[in-house]
CSV table of C-alpha atoms and ligand atoms in Angstrom, one decimal:
chain,number,residue,atom,x,y,z
Y,1,UNK,CA,21.8,8.1,16.1
Y,2,UNK,CA,19.2,10.8,15.6
Y,3,UNK,CA,15.5,10.2,16.3
Y,4,UNK,CA,13.8,8.9,13.2
Y,5,UNK,CA,10.3,9.7,12.2
Y,6,UNK,CA,7.9,6.8,11.7
Y,7,UNK,CA,6.4,5.4,8.5
Y,8,UNK,CA,3.4,3.1,8.4
Y,9,UNK,CA,1.9,1.6,5.3
Y,10,UNK,CA,-0.3,-1.4,4.4
Y,11,UNK,CA,-0.9,-3.7,1.5
Y,12,UNK,CA,-3.9,-5.9,1.2
Y,13,UNK,CA,-3.4,-9.6,0.9
Y,14,UNK,CA,-4.8,-10.2,-2.5
Y,15,UNK,CA,-3.5,-13.0,-4.6
Y,16,UNK,CA,-1.3,-12.3,-7.6
Y,17,UNK,CA,0.9,-9.4,-6.8
Y,18,UNK,CA,1.9,-7.6,-9.9
Y,19,UNK,CA,4.3,-4.9,-11.3
Y,20,UNK,CA,1.8,-2.2,-10.3
Y,21,UNK,CA,1.9,-3.3,-6.6
Y,22,UNK,CA,5.7,-3.4,-6.8
Y,23,UNK,CA,6.4,-0.1,-8.5
Y,24,UNK,CA,3.5,1.7,-6.9
Y,25,UNK,CA,4.1,0.6,-3.3
Y,26,UNK,CA,6.6,-2.1,-2.3
Y,27,UNK,CA,9.7,-0.6,-4.1
Y,28,UNK,CA,9.0,2.7,-2.4
Y,29,UNK,CA,8.7,1.1,1.0
Y,30,UNK,CA,12.2,-0.4,0.5
Y,31,UNK,CA,13.6,3.1,-0.3
Y,32,UNK,CA,12.3,4.6,3.0
Y,33,UNK,CA,14.1,2.2,5.3
Y,34,UNK,CA,17.3,4.4,5.6
Y,35,UNK,CA,15.4,7.5,6.6
Y,36,UNK,CA,12.6,6.3,8.8
Y,37,UNK,CA,11.6,3.6,11.3
Y,38,UNK,CA,9.2,1.7,9.1
Y,39,UNK,CA,6.2,-0.5,9.9
Y,40,UNK,CA,4.8,-2.5,7.0
Y,41,UNK,CA,1.5,-4.3,7.5
Y,42,UNK,CA,-0.4,-6.9,5.6
Y,43,UNK,CA,-3.9,-5.6,6.1
Y,44,UNK,CA,-6.0,-8.7,6.4
Y,45,UNK,CA,-8.7,-6.9,8.3
Y,46,UNK,CA,-9.2,-4.6,5.4
Y,47,UNK,CA,-9.3,-7.6,3.0
Y,48,UNK,CA,-12.5,-9.0,4.5
Y,49,UNK,CA,-14.5,-5.8,3.9
Y,50,UNK,CA,-15.5,-7.1,0.5
Y,51,UNK,CA,-17.4,-10.4,-0.1
Y,52,UNK,CA,-15.5,-13.7,0.5
Y,53,UNK,CA,-15.9,-14.5,-3.2
Y,54,UNK,CA,-13.6,-11.4,-3.8
Y,55,UNK,CA,-11.0,-11.8,-1.1
Y,56,UNK,CA,-10.8,-15.5,-1.7
Y,57,UNK,CA,-12.1,-16.9,1.6
Y,58,UNK,CA,-10.4,-18.8,4.4
Y,59,UNK,CA,-8.7,-21.2,1.9
Y,60,UNK,CA,-6.9,-18.4,0.1
Y,61,UNK,CA,-6.2,-15.9,2.8
Y,62,UNK,CA,-3.1,-17.5,4.4
Y,63,UNK,CA,-1.5,-18.0,1.0
Y,64,UNK,CA,-2.2,-14.4,0.0
Y,65,UNK,CA,-0.9,-13.0,3.4
Y,66,UNK,CA,2.3,-15.0,3.1
Y,67,UNK,CA,2.7,-14.0,-0.5
Y,68,UNK,CA,2.6,-10.3,0.3
Y,69,UNK,CA,5.0,-10.9,3.2
Y,70,UNK,CA,7.4,-12.8,0.9
Y,71,UNK,CA,7.2,-9.9,-1.6
Y,72,UNK,CA,8.2,-7.4,1.1
Y,73,UNK,CA,11.1,-9.5,2.2
Y,74,UNK,CA,12.2,-10.4,-1.4
Y,75,UNK,CA,12.1,-6.8,-2.4
Y,76,UNK,CA,14.5,-5.9,0.4
Y,77,UNK,CA,12.6,-4.9,3.4
Y,78,UNK,CA,14.5,-5.8,6.5
Y,79,UNK,CA,12.1,-7.3,9.1
Y,80,UNK,CA,14.7,-7.1,11.9
Y,81,UNK,CA,15.5,-3.4,11.6
Y,82,UNK,CA,11.9,-2.5,10.8
Y,83,UNK,CA,8.5,-4.2,11.5
Y,84,UNK,CA,6.6,-6.5,9.1
Y,85,UNK,CA,3.4,-8.1,10.4
Y,86,UNK,CA,-0.2,-8.9,9.6
Y,87,UNK,CA,-2.9,-6.6,11.0
Y,88,UNK,CA,-5.2,-9.2,12.6
Y,89,UNK,CA,-2.4,-10.2,15.0
Y,90,UNK,CA,-2.5,-6.9,16.7
Y,91,UNK,CA,-6.0,-6.4,18.2
Y,92,UNK,CA,-5.4,-2.8,19.0
Y,93,UNK,CA,-6.1,-1.9,15.3
Y,94,UNK,CA,-9.7,-3.0,15.7
Y,95,UNK,CA,-10.0,-1.5,19.1
Y,96,UNK,CA,-8.7,1.9,18.1
Y,97,UNK,CA,-10.9,1.8,15.0
Y,98,UNK,CA,-13.9,1.6,17.2
Y,99,UNK,CA,-12.9,4.7,19.0
Y,100,UNK,CA,-12.4,6.4,15.7
Y,101,UNK,CA,-15.8,5.2,14.5
Y,102,UNK,CA,-17.1,7.4,17.3
Y,103,UNK,CA,-14.9,10.4,16.4
Y,104,UNK,CA,-15.4,10.4,12.6
Y,105,UNK,CA,-18.7,11.8,11.3
Y,106,UNK,CA,-21.1,10.0,8.9
Y,107,UNK,CA,-20.8,13.0,6.6
Y,108,UNK,CA,-17.0,12.6,6.3
Y,109,UNK,CA,-17.3,8.9,5.3
Y,110,UNK,CA,-20.1,9.7,2.9
Y,111,UNK,CA,-17.6,11.7,0.9
Y,112,UNK,CA,-15.2,8.8,0.4
Y,113,UNK,CA,-14.9,8.1,-3.3
Y,114,UNK,CA,-13.4,4.7,-2.9
Y,115,UNK,CA,-16.4,3.5,-1.0
Y,116,UNK,CA,-18.7,4.7,-3.7
Y,117,UNK,CA,-16.6,2.9,-6.4
Y,118,UNK,CA,-16.3,-0.3,-4.4
Y,119,UNK,CA,-19.9,-0.5,-3.2
Y,120,UNK,CA,-21.2,0.2,-6.7
Y,121,UNK,CA,-24.9,0.4,-7.4
Y,122,UNK,CA,-25.9,-2.0,-4.6
Y,123,UNK,CA,-24.8,0.2,-1.7
Y,124,UNK,CA,-27.4,-1.3,0.6
Y,125,UNK,CA,-25.6,-4.6,0.3
Y,126,UNK,CA,-22.1,-3.3,1.0
Y,127,UNK,CA,-20.6,-4.4,4.4
Y,128,UNK,CA,-20.4,-1.9,7.2
Y,129,UNK,CA,-16.7,-2.8,7.3
Y,130,UNK,CA,-16.3,-1.4,3.7
Y,131,UNK,CA,-18.0,1.8,4.8
Y,132,UNK,CA,-15.8,2.1,7.9
Y,133,UNK,CA,-12.6,1.0,6.0
Y,134,UNK,CA,-11.1,4.5,6.4
Y,135,UNK,CA,-11.5,4.6,10.1
Y,136,UNK,CA,-9.6,1.3,10.4
Y,137,UNK,CA,-6.9,2.7,8.1
Y,138,UNK,CA,-6.6,5.8,10.4
Y,139,UNK,CA,-6.3,3.4,13.4
Y,140,UNK,CA,-3.5,1.5,11.6
Y,141,UNK,CA,-1.6,4.7,11.2
Y,142,UNK,CA,-2.3,6.3,14.5
Y,143,UNK,CA,-1.9,3.2,16.7
Y,144,UNK,CA,1.8,3.9,16.0
Y,145,UNK,CA,1.4,7.6,15.9
Y,146,UNK,CA,3.1,7.4,12.5
Y,147,UNK,CA,4.3,10.7,11.1
Y,148,UNK,CA,4.5,9.7,7.5
Y,149,UNK,CA,2.6,7.4,5.1
Y,150,UNK,CA,3.7,6.6,1.5
Y,151,UNK,CA,0.5,6.7,-0.4
Y,152,UNK,CA,-0.7,6.5,-4.0
Y,153,UNK,CA,-3.2,8.9,-5.5
Y,154,UNK,CA,-6.1,6.5,-4.7
Y,155,UNK,CA,-5.4,6.6,-0.9
Y,156,UNK,CA,-4.9,10.4,-0.5
Y,157,UNK,CA,-8.4,11.0,0.5
Y,158,UNK,CA,-8.2,8.3,3.2
Y,159,UNK,CA,-5.1,9.9,4.6
Y,160,UNK,CA,-6.8,13.3,4.8
Y,161,UNK,CA,-9.6,11.6,6.7
Y,162,UNK,CA,-6.9,10.2,9.1
Y,163,UNK,CA,-5.7,13.8,9.7
Y,164,UNK,CA,-9.3,15.0,10.3
Y,165,UNK,CA,-9.8,12.2,12.9
Y,166,UNK,CA,-6.5,13.0,14.6
Y,167,UNK,CA,-7.4,16.7,14.7
Y,168,UNK,CA,-10.9,16.1,16.1
Y,169,UNK,CA,-9.7,13.7,18.7
Y,170,UNK,CA,-7.0,16.2,19.7
Y,171,UNK,CA,-9.4,19.0,20.0
Y,172,UNK,CA,-12.4,17.2,21.5
Y,173,UNK,CA,-10.3,15.8,24.3
Y,174,UNK,CA,-7.7,18.6,24.7
Y,175,UNK,CA,-8.3,19.1,28.4
Y,176,UNK,CA,-7.9,15.4,29.2
Y,177,UNK,CA,-4.9,15.2,26.9
Y,178,UNK,CA,-3.3,18.1,28.8
Y,179,UNK,CA,-4.3,16.7,32.2
Y,180,UNK,CA,-2.6,13.4,31.4
Y,181,UNK,CA,0.6,15.1,30.4
Y,182,UNK,CA,0.5,14.6,26.7
Y,183,UNK,CA,0.9,18.3,25.9
Y,184,UNK,CA,-1.5,20.1,23.5
Y,185,UNK,CA,-2.2,17.2,21.2
Y,186,UNK,CA,-1.9,13.4,21.3
Y,187,UNK,CA,-2.1,12.2,17.7
Y,188,UNK,CA,0.2,13.6,14.9
Y,189,UNK,CA,-1.3,15.0,11.7
Y,190,UNK,CA,0.3,12.4,9.5
Y,191,UNK,CA,1.8,13.6,6.3
Y,192,UNK,CA,1.7,11.8,2.9
Y,193,UNK,CA,5.1,10.9,1.3
Y,194,UNK,CA,4.9,11.2,-2.4
Y,195,UNK,CA,8.1,9.8,-3.7
Y,196,UNK,CA,9.4,10.3,-7.2
Y,197,UNK,CA,7.1,10.4,-10.2
Y,198,UNK,CA,3.6,9.0,-9.6
Y,199,UNK,CA,4.0,5.4,-10.6
Y,200,UNK,CA,0.6,4.3,-11.9
Y,201,UNK,CA,1.3,1.2,-13.8
Y,202,UNK,CA,-1.4,0.6,-16.5
Y,203,UNK,CA,-2.6,-2.6,-18.2
Y,204,UNK,CA,-0.3,-3.8,-20.9
Y,205,UNK,CA,-3.4,-4.4,-23.1
Y,206,UNK,CA,-5.1,-1.0,-22.5
Y,207,UNK,CA,-3.0,2.0,-21.4
Y,208,UNK,CA,-6.1,3.8,-20.0
Y,209,UNK,CA,-6.9,1.0,-17.4
Y,210,UNK,CA,-4.9,0.4,-14.2
Y,211,UNK,CA,-2.9,-2.9,-14.1
Y,212,UNK,CA,-5.1,-5.1,-12.0
Y,213,UNK,CA,-5.2,-8.6,-10.6
Y,214,UNK,CA,-8.8,-8.9,-11.6
Y,215,UNK,CA,-8.3,-8.2,-15.4
Y,216,UNK,CA,-9.4,-11.3,-17.3
Y,217,UNK,CA,-6.3,-11.3,-19.4
Y,218,UNK,CA,-3.1,-12.4,-17.8
Y,219,UNK,CA,-1.3,-10.6,-20.6
Y,220,UNK,CA,-2.5,-7.3,-19.1
Y,221,UNK,CA,-0.1,-7.6,-16.2
Y,222,UNK,CA,3.3,-8.8,-15.1
Y,223,UNK,CA,2.9,-10.9,-12.0
Y,224,UNK,CA,5.8,-10.7,-9.5
Y,225,UNK,CA,6.1,-14.5,-9.7
Y,226,UNK,CA,6.2,-14.6,-13.5
Y,227,UNK,CA,9.3,-16.3,-14.9
Y,228,UNK,CA,11.7,-14.7,-17.5
Y,229,UNK,CA,9.8,-16.3,-20.4
Y,230,UNK,CA,6.4,-15.0,-19.2
Y,231,UNK,CA,7.8,-11.5,-18.6
Y,232,UNK,CA,9.4,-11.5,-22.1
Y,233,UNK,CA,6.2,-12.7,-23.8
Y,234,UNK,CA,4.0,-10.2,-22.1
Y,235,UNK,CA,6.2,-7.3,-22.9
Y,236,UNK,CA,6.6,-8.4,-26.5
Y,237,UNK,CA,2.8,-8.7,-26.9
Y,238,UNK,CA,2.1,-5.4,-25.0
Y,239,UNK,CA,0.0,-3.1,-27.0
Y,240,UNK,CA,1.8,-0.2,-28.7
Y,241,UNK,CA,1.3,2.1,-31.6
Y,242,UNK,CA,3.2,2.1,-34.9
Y,243,UNK,CA,5.1,5.4,-34.3
Y,244,UNK,CA,8.7,5.3,-33.0
Y,245,UNK,CA,9.4,6.6,-29.5
Y,246,UNK,CA,9.3,10.4,-29.3
Y,247,UNK,CA,12.4,12.1,-27.9
Y,248,UNK,CA,10.4,14.5,-25.6
Y,249,UNK,CA,7.7,13.7,-23.0
Y,250,UNK,CA,5.1,15.8,-24.8
Y,251,UNK,CA,5.3,13.3,-27.7
Y,252,UNK,CA,3.8,10.6,-25.4
Y,253,UNK,CA,0.7,12.7,-24.9
Y,254,UNK,CA,-2.2,10.9,-26.6
Y,255,UNK,CA,-0.3,7.6,-26.5
Y,256,UNK,CA,-1.2,5.8,-23.2
Y,257,UNK,CA,0.4,2.5,-24.0
Y,258,UNK,CA,3.7,4.1,-25.1
Y,259,UNK,CA,3.6,6.3,-22.0
Y,260,UNK,CA,3.0,3.3,-19.8
Y,261,UNK,CA,6.0,1.3,-21.1
Y,262,UNK,CA,8.3,4.3,-20.8
Y,263,UNK,CA,7.0,4.9,-17.3
Y,264,UNK,CA,7.8,1.3,-16.3
Y,265,UNK,CA,11.3,1.6,-17.8
Y,266,UNK,CA,11.9,4.8,-15.9
Y,267,UNK,CA,10.6,3.4,-12.6
Y,268,UNK,CA,12.7,0.2,-12.9
Y,269,UNK,CA,15.8,2.3,-13.5
Y,270,UNK,CA,15.0,5.0,-11.0
Y,271,UNK,CA,15.1,7.7,-13.7
Y,272,UNK,CA,12.6,9.9,-15.3
Y,273,UNK,CA,10.6,9.4,-18.5
Y,274,UNK,CA,12.5,12.3,-20.0
Y,275,UNK,CA,15.8,10.5,-19.4
Y,276,UNK,CA,14.4,7.3,-21.0
Y,277,UNK,CA,13.3,9.2,-24.0
Y,278,UNK,CA,16.6,11.0,-24.3
Y,279,UNK,CA,18.1,7.5,-24.6
Y,280,UNK,CA,15.4,5.8,-26.8
Y,281,UNK,CA,13.8,8.6,-28.7
Y,282,UNK,CA,13.5,7.8,-32.4
Y,283,UNK,CA,13.8,4.0,-31.8
Y,284,UNK,CA,11.2,1.6,-32.9
Y,285,UNK,CA,9.2,-0.2,-30.2
Y,286,UNK,CA,10.8,-3.5,-31.1
Y,287,UNK,CA,14.2,-2.1,-30.0
Y,288,UNK,CA,12.8,-0.5,-26.8
Y,289,UNK,CA,10.8,-3.6,-25.9
Y,290,UNK,CA,13.9,-5.8,-26.2
Y,291,UNK,CA,15.7,-3.4,-23.7
Y,292,UNK,CA,12.6,-3.4,-21.4
Y,293,UNK,CA,12.5,-7.2,-21.4
Y,294,UNK,CA,16.2,-7.4,-20.3
Y,295,UNK,CA,15.6,-4.8,-17.7
Y,296,UNK,CA,12.4,-6.3,-16.3
Y,297,UNK,CA,13.9,-9.8,-16.2
Y,298,UNK,CA,17.0,-8.5,-14.4
Y,299,UNK,CA,15.0,-6.5,-11.8
Y,300,UNK,CA,12.0,-8.7,-11.2
Y,301,UNK,CA,13.4,-12.2,-11.9
Y,302,UNK,CA,15.4,-12.4,-8.6
Y,303,UNK,CA,12.4,-11.0,-6.6
Y,304,UNK,CA,10.0,-13.5,-8.0
Y,305,UNK,CA,12.5,-16.4,-7.5
Y,306,UNK,CA,13.0,-15.4,-3.9
Y,307,UNK,CA,9.2,-15.1,-3.3
Y,308,UNK,CA,8.6,-18.5,-4.7
Y,309,UNK,CA,11.3,-20.0,-2.6
Y,310,UNK,CA,10.0,-18.2,0.5
Y,311,UNK,CA,6.4,-19.2,0.2
Y,312,UNK,CA,7.5,-22.8,0.3
Y,313,UNK,CA,8.6,-22.1,3.9
Y,314,UNK,CA,5.5,-20.9,5.7
Y,315,UNK,CA,7.1,-21.6,9.1
Y,316,UNK,CA,9.8,-19.0,8.3
Y,317,UNK,CA,7.3,-16.4,7.1
Y,318,UNK,CA,4.9,-17.0,10.0
Y,319,UNK,CA,7.9,-16.5,12.3
Y,320,UNK,CA,8.6,-13.1,10.8
Y,321,UNK,CA,5.0,-12.1,11.1
Y,322,UNK,CA,4.7,-13.3,14.7
Y,323,UNK,CA,7.9,-11.5,15.7
Y,324,UNK,CA,6.7,-8.3,13.9
Y,325,UNK,CA,3.3,-8.5,15.5
Y,326,UNK,CA,4.8,-8.8,19.0
Y,327,UNK,CA,7.0,-5.7,18.4
Y,328,UNK,CA,4.1,-3.8,16.8
Y,329,UNK,CA,1.8,-4.6,19.6
Y,330,UNK,CA,4.2,-3.3,22.2
Y,331,UNK,CA,3.9,0.1,20.5
Y,332,UNK,CA,0.1,-0.1,19.8
Y,333,UNK,CA,-0.7,-1.2,23.3
Y,334,UNK,CA,1.0,2.0,24.7
Y,335,UNK,CA,-1.1,4.1,22.4
Y,336,UNK,CA,-4.3,2.3,23.4
Y,337,UNK,CA,-3.5,2.7,27.1
Y,338,UNK,CA,-3.1,6.4,26.6
Y,339,UNK,CA,-6.3,6.6,24.5
Y,340,UNK,CA,-8.2,4.8,27.3
Y,341,UNK,CA,-6.9,7.3,29.9
Y,342,UNK,CA,-7.7,10.2,27.7
Y,343,UNK,CA,-11.3,9.0,27.2
Y,344,UNK,CA,-11.7,8.1,30.8
Y,345,UNK,CA,-12.1,4.3,30.4
Y,346,UNK,CA,-11.3,2.5,33.7
Y,347,UNK,CA,-8.5,0.1,33.0
Y,348,UNK,CA,-6.3,-2.4,34.8
O,1,LIG,N1,-6.0,1.2,2.0
O,1,LIG,C1,-4.7,0.8,1.5
O,1,LIG,C2,-4.8,0.3,0.1
O,1,LIG,O1,-5.7,-0.3,-0.3
O,1,LIG,C3,-4.1,-0.2,2.4
O,1,LIG,C4,-3.9,0.3,3.8
O,1,LIG,C5,-4.6,-0.1,4.9
O,1,LIG,C6,-3.0,1.3,4.2
O,1,LIG,N2,-4.1,0.6,6.0
O,1,LIG,C7,-3.2,1.5,5.6
O,1,LIG,C8,-2.1,2.2,3.5
O,1,LIG,C9,-2.5,2.4,6.3
O,1,LIG,C10,-1.4,3.1,4.2
O,1,LIG,C11,-1.6,3.2,5.6
O,1,LIG,O2,-3.8,0.5,-0.6
């Protein structure tokens, strides 16, 4: 067997996973398992960067953590061949993040657009954790010296920051890195993996807004645990326009809702929008939606069913997380030892 490169990615434990989480992240994680050694993490330390009223508090967090884990497993991630765990069980994430807080510059973090969006107008009242979010994310990735991270558009800037941190660490401490026998650099410059067409799933009620768990209308999203009836109803009620489907992609241009439904169909069948339009161009939406309902129920029904079954068995899920955490920690602890030696920390 050849040496495989390593993938790391994380998903926040937020209640109500939806089609956007599945097509934008989890489905892509599944596809990477044959080509990489994969580490998939439920990032609970990241979850608490926003107020407890947003992340749900101590009553909600265990459920949300297990739900994301169940989604990973139900979607087809193999927790024995790869690693699935929750971040807070491996203390090295927080430990390495501290080191990176001392490598990253305030000016770099000030440029992070996600912080500006999430902090909103009341920036003085945002947590320091929200501000330092990207250094923790860099620690997640670099604790395993991961070479690749599948990322959506919204996380690209954070991955660039991760590379900047790796580069600055490598150059600030190059002499010590050499002296300890690590060659010319210690951390890799992690590459993004952008697979297939960008799958940004939009709200079923408004094709210009991202599908979101916080949208007031449940009709705006398909939850992974929705049953066949709910999936069918939501797709049938999804906003469209009166025109039939175009036969070329250009015909979707100023039609965000049509574009979104075609994109969902393409992602669920692993094809392109062009291929979907070659098949359905000229059809009315009623016909296309009926096909989309069948497809979505066939693809998502089994995943949702399996998730619901699994969350009934927290002992099983916690066993997977515990086993994954132990295997993850074995790797992260090696990295942390090396980092301590490179920095000159006296250790046992
Ligand atoms: N910030 C990512 C998100 O919100 C989650 C995340 C945390 C992550 N650590 C990561 C993603 C490391 C990739 C790699 O989607």
